Amino acid sequence: MQAAQPELAPISPQARIYDVFNGDADGICALHQLRLAYPKDTVLITGVKRDVDLLRRLPGNERMEVTVLDVSLDANVDALRRILDVGGEVTWFDHHSANRAFPHPCLRLFWDDAPDVCTSILVDRHLQGRFRGWAVAAAFGDNLPASGRSLATGLGLDERSVCALADLGQLLNYNAYGESVEDLHVAPDMLYRSLHQFADPFDFITTSPYYRLLAEGYQHDAACIERLTPYWHSAAGAVYILPPAQWARRISGIFANKLAATEDKRSYAVLTERADGSYVVSVRSGQPATHAANGLCERFATGGGRKTAAGINNLPAAELDNFIKAFSDYFITGETCAR
């Protein structure tokens, strides 16, 4: 783990400023906290949860200042080098894979891949808890309820308020799942701009029409998962396959999180079928310390993530049986991660 520097980088007067962030609860809440503390007029770069190689969207030869939140460095290392090579300055907060990280005088990396940490928690640490309610919501949204409750302890919240923040995080996270922005109820950049008007998360909950829109959408989609049964299962885990429908694409991550929360030490995979027959895969590890979810997913092309939760962006239909066997060998028969 690389130690975090004490201060953010100064603004270079000649550099255009970009905020690059994952469109899920963690990415949105991390950026929101940071910009409440350090307001800047920036260009927003984001997308659906699975759109992780976001730095490719930045200009090729423009000197810029870039802040990256909740996006894997490993998935963006070539674009990162390009930005630094032309004099760019990059500040990066993340908890995903960073095996290809490298030292550079213009790169400030705030990174921790511990299974109880998310990006909003890293920003909360940097800001010394100034906007902690948003970090609480993000932790719950990123399926870290114990971390969320731990953060909430010092805020003096009653149980109803903690649950309200948990619901907020879940709804923000739910909105990020989809094959494209068209699958989502609200585009992530639009959701961030709406949310950024509120320093207090409870004000957003009680007054924002976007909150009500997400709550109603979630209730509709969640009702669809009640009839789902495992495609494959054993005593230690299960694999589910969802149909190629918008509701399935939107609810897949939340469904995987709910499965992971039901029983300790069980592992799950939720595969959502695409129109072409391939699958988007979400994996939740019940034993992240010894069987990291990303340790399995990185064996497949387009796979990655973190210890507790990982995924594969495009699993060909012909690889379905191979994936289930790998899932069984990795989580069921006791094969450990070599990393």
Coordinates of C-alpha atoms in Angstrom, one line a residue:
M1 CA 0.0 0.0 0.0
Q2 CA 1.3 3.4 -0.9
A3 CA 1.0 6.1 1.8
A4 CA -1.3 8.9 1.0
Q5 CA 0.2 12.4 0.7
P6 CA -1.1 15.0 3.2
E7 CA -2.4 17.5 0.6
L8 CA -4.0 17.6 -2.8
A9 CA -2.0 18.9 -5.7
P10 CA -2.1 22.6 -6.5
I11 CA -4.0 23.8 -9.5
S12 CA -1.8 24.5 -12.6
P13 CA -3.1 27.7 -14.2
Q14 CA -2.6 26.4 -17.7
A15 CA -4.2 23.0 -17.1
R16 CA -7.8 22.0 -17.9
I17 CA -9.4 20.2 -14.9
Y18 CA -11.1 16.8 -15.2
D19 CA -13.0 14.7 -12.6
V20 CA -13.0 11.1 -13.6
F21 CA -15.2 8.8 -11.5
N22 CA -17.1 5.6 -11.4
G23 CA -20.9 6.2 -11.8
D24 CA -21.8 4.1 -8.7
A25 CA -22.5 5.2 -5.1
D26 CA -18.8 5.1 -4.1
G27 CA -17.6 7.1 -7.1
I28 CA -20.3 9.7 -6.8
C29 CA -20.1 10.1 -3.0
A30 CA -16.3 10.2 -3.1
L31 CA -16.3 13.0 -5.7
H32 CA -19.1 14.8 -3.8
Q33 CA -17.1 14.9 -0.6
L34 CA -14.0 16.1 -2.3
R35 CA -15.6 18.9 -4.2
L36 CA -17.5 20.1 -1.1
A37 CA -14.1 20.5 0.5
Y38 CA -12.3 21.7 -2.7
P39 CA -14.7 23.3 -5.1
K40 CA -13.5 23.4 -8.7
D41 CA -15.0 24.0 -12.1
T42 CA -14.3 20.6 -13.8
V43 CA -15.2 18.5 -16.8
L44 CA -17.0 15.3 -15.6
I45 CA -16.0 11.9 -17.1
T46 CA -18.1 9.0 -15.9
G47 CA -20.4 6.2 -17.1
V48 CA -22.0 2.9 -16.0
K49 CA -20.4 0.9 -13.2
R50 CA -18.7 -1.4 -15.7
D51 CA -17.1 1.4 -17.7
V52 CA -13.8 1.5 -15.9
D53 CA -11.3 2.5 -18.6
L54 CA -12.5 6.1 -18.4
L55 CA -9.1 7.8 -18.9
R56 CA -9.3 6.9 -22.6
R57 CA -11.9 9.6 -23.0
L58 CA -9.4 12.4 -22.1
P59 CA -7.7 14.4 -24.8
G60 CA -4.5 13.0 -26.2
N61 CA -1.9 15.8 -26.0
E62 CA -3.5 18.3 -23.7
R63 CA -1.8 19.3 -20.4
M64 CA -4.4 18.7 -17.7
E65 CA -5.1 18.2 -14.1
V66 CA -7.1 15.0 -13.4
T67 CA -8.7 13.6 -10.3
V68 CA -9.7 10.0 -10.5
L69 CA -12.0 8.3 -8.0
D70 CA -13.1 4.7 -7.7
V71 CA -11.5 3.5 -11.0
S72 CA -8.9 0.8 -11.2
L73 CA -5.4 2.1 -12.0
D74 CA -4.6 -1.2 -13.7
A75 CA -7.4 -0.7 -16.3
N76 CA -6.1 2.8 -17.1
V77 CA -2.3 2.6 -16.8
D78 CA -1.5 3.3 -20.5
A79 CA -3.7 6.4 -20.5
L80 CA -2.3 7.5 -17.2
R81 CA 1.3 7.3 -18.6
R82 CA 0.2 9.4 -21.6
I83 CA -1.3 12.1 -19.4
L84 CA 1.8 12.3 -17.2
D85 CA 4.1 12.3 -20.2
V86 CA 2.6 15.5 -21.5
G87 CA 2.9 17.3 -18.1
G88 CA -0.4 16.4 -16.5
E89 CA -1.0 16.2 -12.8
V90 CA -3.1 13.3 -11.5
T91 CA -4.6 12.7 -8.0
W92 CA -6.1 9.2 -7.6
F93 CA -8.3 7.7 -4.9
D94 CA -9.2 4.1 -5.2
H95 CA -9.5 0.6 -3.6
H96 CA -9.4 -1.6 -6.7
S97 CA -6.4 -3.4 -8.3
A98 CA -3.3 -1.3 -8.6
N99 CA -0.6 -3.9 -9.3
R100 CA 0.7 -1.7 -12.2
A101 CA 1.1 1.4 -10.1
F102 CA 4.4 3.3 -10.5
P103 CA 6.0 6.3 -8.8
H104 CA 5.9 9.6 -10.5
P105 CA 6.3 13.2 -9.1
C106 CA 3.0 14.3 -10.7
L107 CA 1.0 11.3 -9.5
R108 CA -0.5 11.3 -6.0
L109 CA -2.0 7.9 -5.2
F110 CA -4.4 7.4 -2.3
W111 CA -4.9 3.6 -2.4
D112 CA -6.0 0.8 -0.1
D113 CA -7.4 -2.5 -1.2
A114 CA -8.4 -3.8 2.2
P115 CA -11.8 -5.6 2.0
D116 CA -13.4 -3.2 4.5
V117 CA -12.4 0.0 2.6
C118 CA -14.1 1.8 -0.3
T119 CA -13.0 5.0 -2.2
S120 CA -15.3 7.2 -0.2
I121 CA -13.7 6.0 3.0
L122 CA -10.3 7.0 1.6
V123 CA -11.7 10.5 0.8
D124 CA -13.3 10.6 4.3
R125 CA -9.9 9.9 5.8
H126 CA -8.2 12.6 3.8
L127 CA -10.9 15.1 4.8
Q128 CA -10.9 14.0 8.4
G129 CA -14.6 13.2 8.4
R130 CA -15.9 16.6 7.3
F131 CA -18.7 15.1 5.2
R132 CA -18.9 11.7 6.7
G133 CA -22.6 11.1 6.1
W134 CA -21.8 10.7 2.4
A135 CA -19.1 8.2 3.2
V136 CA -21.5 6.2 5.3
A137 CA -24.0 6.0 2.4
A138 CA -21.2 5.0 0.0
A139 CA -20.0 2.2 2.3
F140 CA -23.5 0.7 2.5
G141 CA -23.9 1.1 -1.3
D142 CA -20.6 -0.7 -1.8
N143 CA -21.8 -3.6 0.3
L144 CA -19.7 -2.7 3.3
P145 CA -22.4 -2.5 6.0
A146 CA -20.0 -3.0 8.9
S147 CA -17.8 -0.2 7.7
G148 CA -20.8 2.0 7.2
R149 CA -22.0 1.4 10.7
S150 CA -18.6 2.0 12.1
L151 CA -18.3 5.4 10.3
A152 CA -21.8 6.3 11.5
T153 CA -21.0 5.6 15.2
G154 CA -19.3 9.0 15.6
L155 CA -22.1 10.9 14.0
G156 CA -24.6 10.3 16.8
L157 CA -27.3 9.0 14.4
D158 CA -30.3 7.0 15.5
E159 CA -31.0 3.7 13.8
R160 CA -33.6 5.2 11.5
S161 CA -31.1 7.7 10.2
V162 CA -28.4 5.0 9.7
C163 CA -31.0 3.0 7.7
A164 CA -31.9 6.0 5.6
L165 CA -28.2 6.5 4.6
A166 CA -28.0 2.8 3.9
D167 CA -31.0 3.0 1.6
L168 CA -29.5 6.1 -0.1
G169 CA -26.2 4.2 -0.8
Q170 CA -28.1 1.2 -2.2
L171 CA -30.2 3.4 -4.5
L172 CA -27.2 5.3 -5.8
N173 CA -25.4 2.0 -6.4
Y174 CA -28.4 0.4 -8.1
N175 CA -28.6 3.2 -10.6
A176 CA -25.1 2.5 -11.9
Y177 CA -25.8 -1.0 -13.2
G178 CA -26.5 -1.3 -16.9
E179 CA -25.0 -2.2 -20.2
S180 CA -25.2 1.5 -21.2
V181 CA -26.4 4.8 -19.8
E182 CA -29.7 4.2 -21.5
D183 CA -30.4 1.3 -19.1
L184 CA -30.1 3.6 -16.1
H185 CA -32.8 5.8 -14.6
V186 CA -30.5 8.8 -14.4
A187 CA -27.2 9.4 -16.1
P188 CA -24.4 9.3 -13.5
D189 CA -23.1 12.8 -14.3
M190 CA -26.6 14.2 -14.0
L191 CA -27.2 12.4 -10.8
Y192 CA -23.9 13.7 -9.4
R193 CA -24.8 17.3 -10.3
S194 CA -28.2 17.0 -8.7
L195 CA -26.7 15.4 -5.5
H196 CA -23.9 18.0 -5.3
Q197 CA -26.4 20.7 -4.5
F198 CA -26.8 19.1 -1.1
A199 CA -24.2 19.2 1.6
D200 CA -26.5 17.1 3.9
P201 CA -27.5 13.7 2.6
F202 CA -30.8 13.8 4.5
D203 CA -31.8 16.9 2.5
F204 CA -31.2 15.1 -0.7
I205 CA -33.3 12.1 0.6
T206 CA -36.3 14.3 1.6
T207 CA -36.4 16.8 -1.3
S208 CA -34.8 15.5 -4.4
P209 CA -37.1 14.1 -7.2
Y210 CA -34.2 11.9 -8.3
Y211 CA -34.2 10.1 -4.9
R212 CA -37.9 9.3 -5.4
L213 CA -37.3 8.2 -9.0
L214 CA -34.6 5.7 -7.9
A215 CA -36.7 4.4 -5.0
E216 CA -39.7 3.7 -7.2
G217 CA -37.5 2.1 -9.9
Y218 CA -35.7 -0.1 -7.4
Q219 CA -39.0 -1.4 -5.9
H220 CA -40.2 -2.4 -9.4
D221 CA -37.0 -4.2 -10.4
A222 CA -36.4 -5.8 -7.0
A223 CA -39.8 -7.5 -7.2
C224 CA -38.6 -9.3 -10.4
I225 CA -35.8 -11.2 -8.5
E226 CA -38.1 -13.0 -6.1
R227 CA -38.7 -15.7 -8.7
L228 CA -35.1 -16.4 -9.5
T229 CA -33.5 -19.8 -8.7
P230 CA -29.8 -20.8 -9.0
Y231 CA -28.5 -22.2 -12.3
W232 CA -25.8 -24.1 -10.3
H233 CA -25.3 -24.4 -6.6
S234 CA -23.5 -26.3 -3.9
A235 CA -23.2 -26.1 -0.1
A236 CA -20.6 -23.3 -0.4
G237 CA -21.9 -21.1 -3.2
A238 CA -24.2 -20.6 -6.2
V239 CA -24.4 -19.2 -9.7
Y240 CA -27.4 -17.3 -11.0
I241 CA -28.2 -16.4 -14.6
L242 CA -30.4 -13.4 -15.3
P243 CA -32.2 -12.8 -18.6
P244 CA -31.2 -10.1 -21.2
A245 CA -33.7 -7.5 -19.9
Q246 CA -33.2 -3.9 -18.6
W247 CA -34.6 -4.7 -15.1
A248 CA -32.0 -7.6 -14.9
R249 CA -29.1 -5.4 -15.9
R250 CA -30.1 -2.7 -13.4
I251 CA -30.7 -5.1 -10.4
S252 CA -27.8 -7.5 -11.0
G253 CA -25.3 -5.9 -8.6
I254 CA -27.8 -5.3 -5.9
F255 CA -29.0 -8.9 -6.2
A256 CA -25.4 -10.1 -5.9
N257 CA -24.9 -8.0 -2.8
K258 CA -28.1 -9.3 -1.2
L259 CA -27.0 -12.9 -1.9
A260 CA -23.6 -12.3 -0.3
A261 CA -25.3 -10.8 2.8
T262 CA -27.5 -13.8 3.4
E263 CA -25.0 -16.4 4.8
D264 CA -21.4 -16.1 5.9
K265 CA -18.6 -17.6 3.8
R266 CA -20.8 -18.4 0.8
S267 CA -19.7 -17.1 -2.5
Y268 CA -22.0 -16.1 -5.4
A269 CA -21.9 -15.3 -9.1
V270 CA -24.7 -13.4 -10.9
L271 CA -24.5 -13.6 -14.7
T272 CA -26.6 -11.3 -16.8
E273 CA -27.2 -12.4 -20.4
R274 CA -26.5 -9.9 -23.1
A275 CA -28.4 -9.7 -26.4
D276 CA -25.6 -11.5 -28.2
G277 CA -25.6 -14.4 -25.7
S278 CA -22.5 -13.4 -23.8
Y279 CA -22.7 -12.5 -20.1
V280 CA -21.8 -9.8 -17.7
V281 CA -20.6 -11.4 -14.4
S282 CA -20.7 -10.2 -10.8
V283 CA -18.9 -12.2 -8.2
R284 CA -19.1 -11.9 -4.4
S285 CA -16.6 -13.7 -2.3
G286 CA -17.6 -15.1 1.1
Q287 CA -13.9 -15.5 2.0
P288 CA -12.2 -12.5 0.6
A289 CA -9.0 -12.8 2.8
T290 CA -8.1 -16.1 1.2
H291 CA -10.3 -16.3 -1.9
A292 CA -10.4 -12.8 -3.4
A293 CA -13.2 -12.3 -5.9
N294 CA -10.8 -10.5 -8.3
G295 CA -8.4 -13.4 -8.0
L296 CA -11.0 -15.5 -9.9
C297 CA -12.3 -12.8 -12.3
E298 CA -8.8 -11.8 -13.4
R299 CA -8.3 -15.2 -15.0
F300 CA -10.8 -14.2 -17.6
A301 CA -10.5 -11.5 -20.3
T302 CA -12.2 -8.2 -19.2
G303 CA -12.2 -9.5 -15.6
G304 CA -11.2 -7.4 -12.5
G305 CA -12.4 -5.8 -9.3
R306 CA -11.5 -6.1 -5.6
K307 CA -11.3 -8.8 -2.9
T308 CA -14.9 -8.9 -1.9
A309 CA -16.6 -8.0 -5.2
A310 CA -15.4 -8.4 -8.7
G311 CA -16.7 -9.0 -12.2
I312 CA -16.2 -9.9 -15.8
N313 CA -17.4 -7.4 -18.4
N314 CA -17.9 -9.8 -21.2
L315 CA -17.9 -13.6 -20.7
P316 CA -18.5 -15.4 -24.1
A317 CA -21.4 -18.0 -24.0
A318 CA -18.9 -20.7 -24.9
E319 CA -17.0 -20.0 -21.6
L320 CA -20.0 -20.5 -19.3
D321 CA -19.1 -24.1 -18.3
N322 CA -15.4 -23.1 -17.9
F323 CA -16.4 -20.3 -15.6
I324 CA -18.7 -22.5 -13.4
K325 CA -15.9 -25.0 -13.1
A326 CA -13.4 -22.3 -12.2
F327 CA -15.9 -20.9 -9.7
S328 CA -16.3 -24.3 -8.1
D329 CA -12.5 -25.0 -8.0
Y330 CA -11.7 -21.6 -6.6
F331 CA -14.4 -21.2 -4.0
I332 CA -15.7 -24.8 -3.3
T333 CA -12.8 -27.2 -3.5
G334 CA -10.4 -24.9 -1.6
E335 CA -8.0 -23.7 -4.4
T336 CA -6.4 -20.5 -3.1
C337 CA -5.4 -17.4 -4.9
A338 CA -1.8 -17.3 -5.9
R339 CA -1.5 -13.6 -5.4

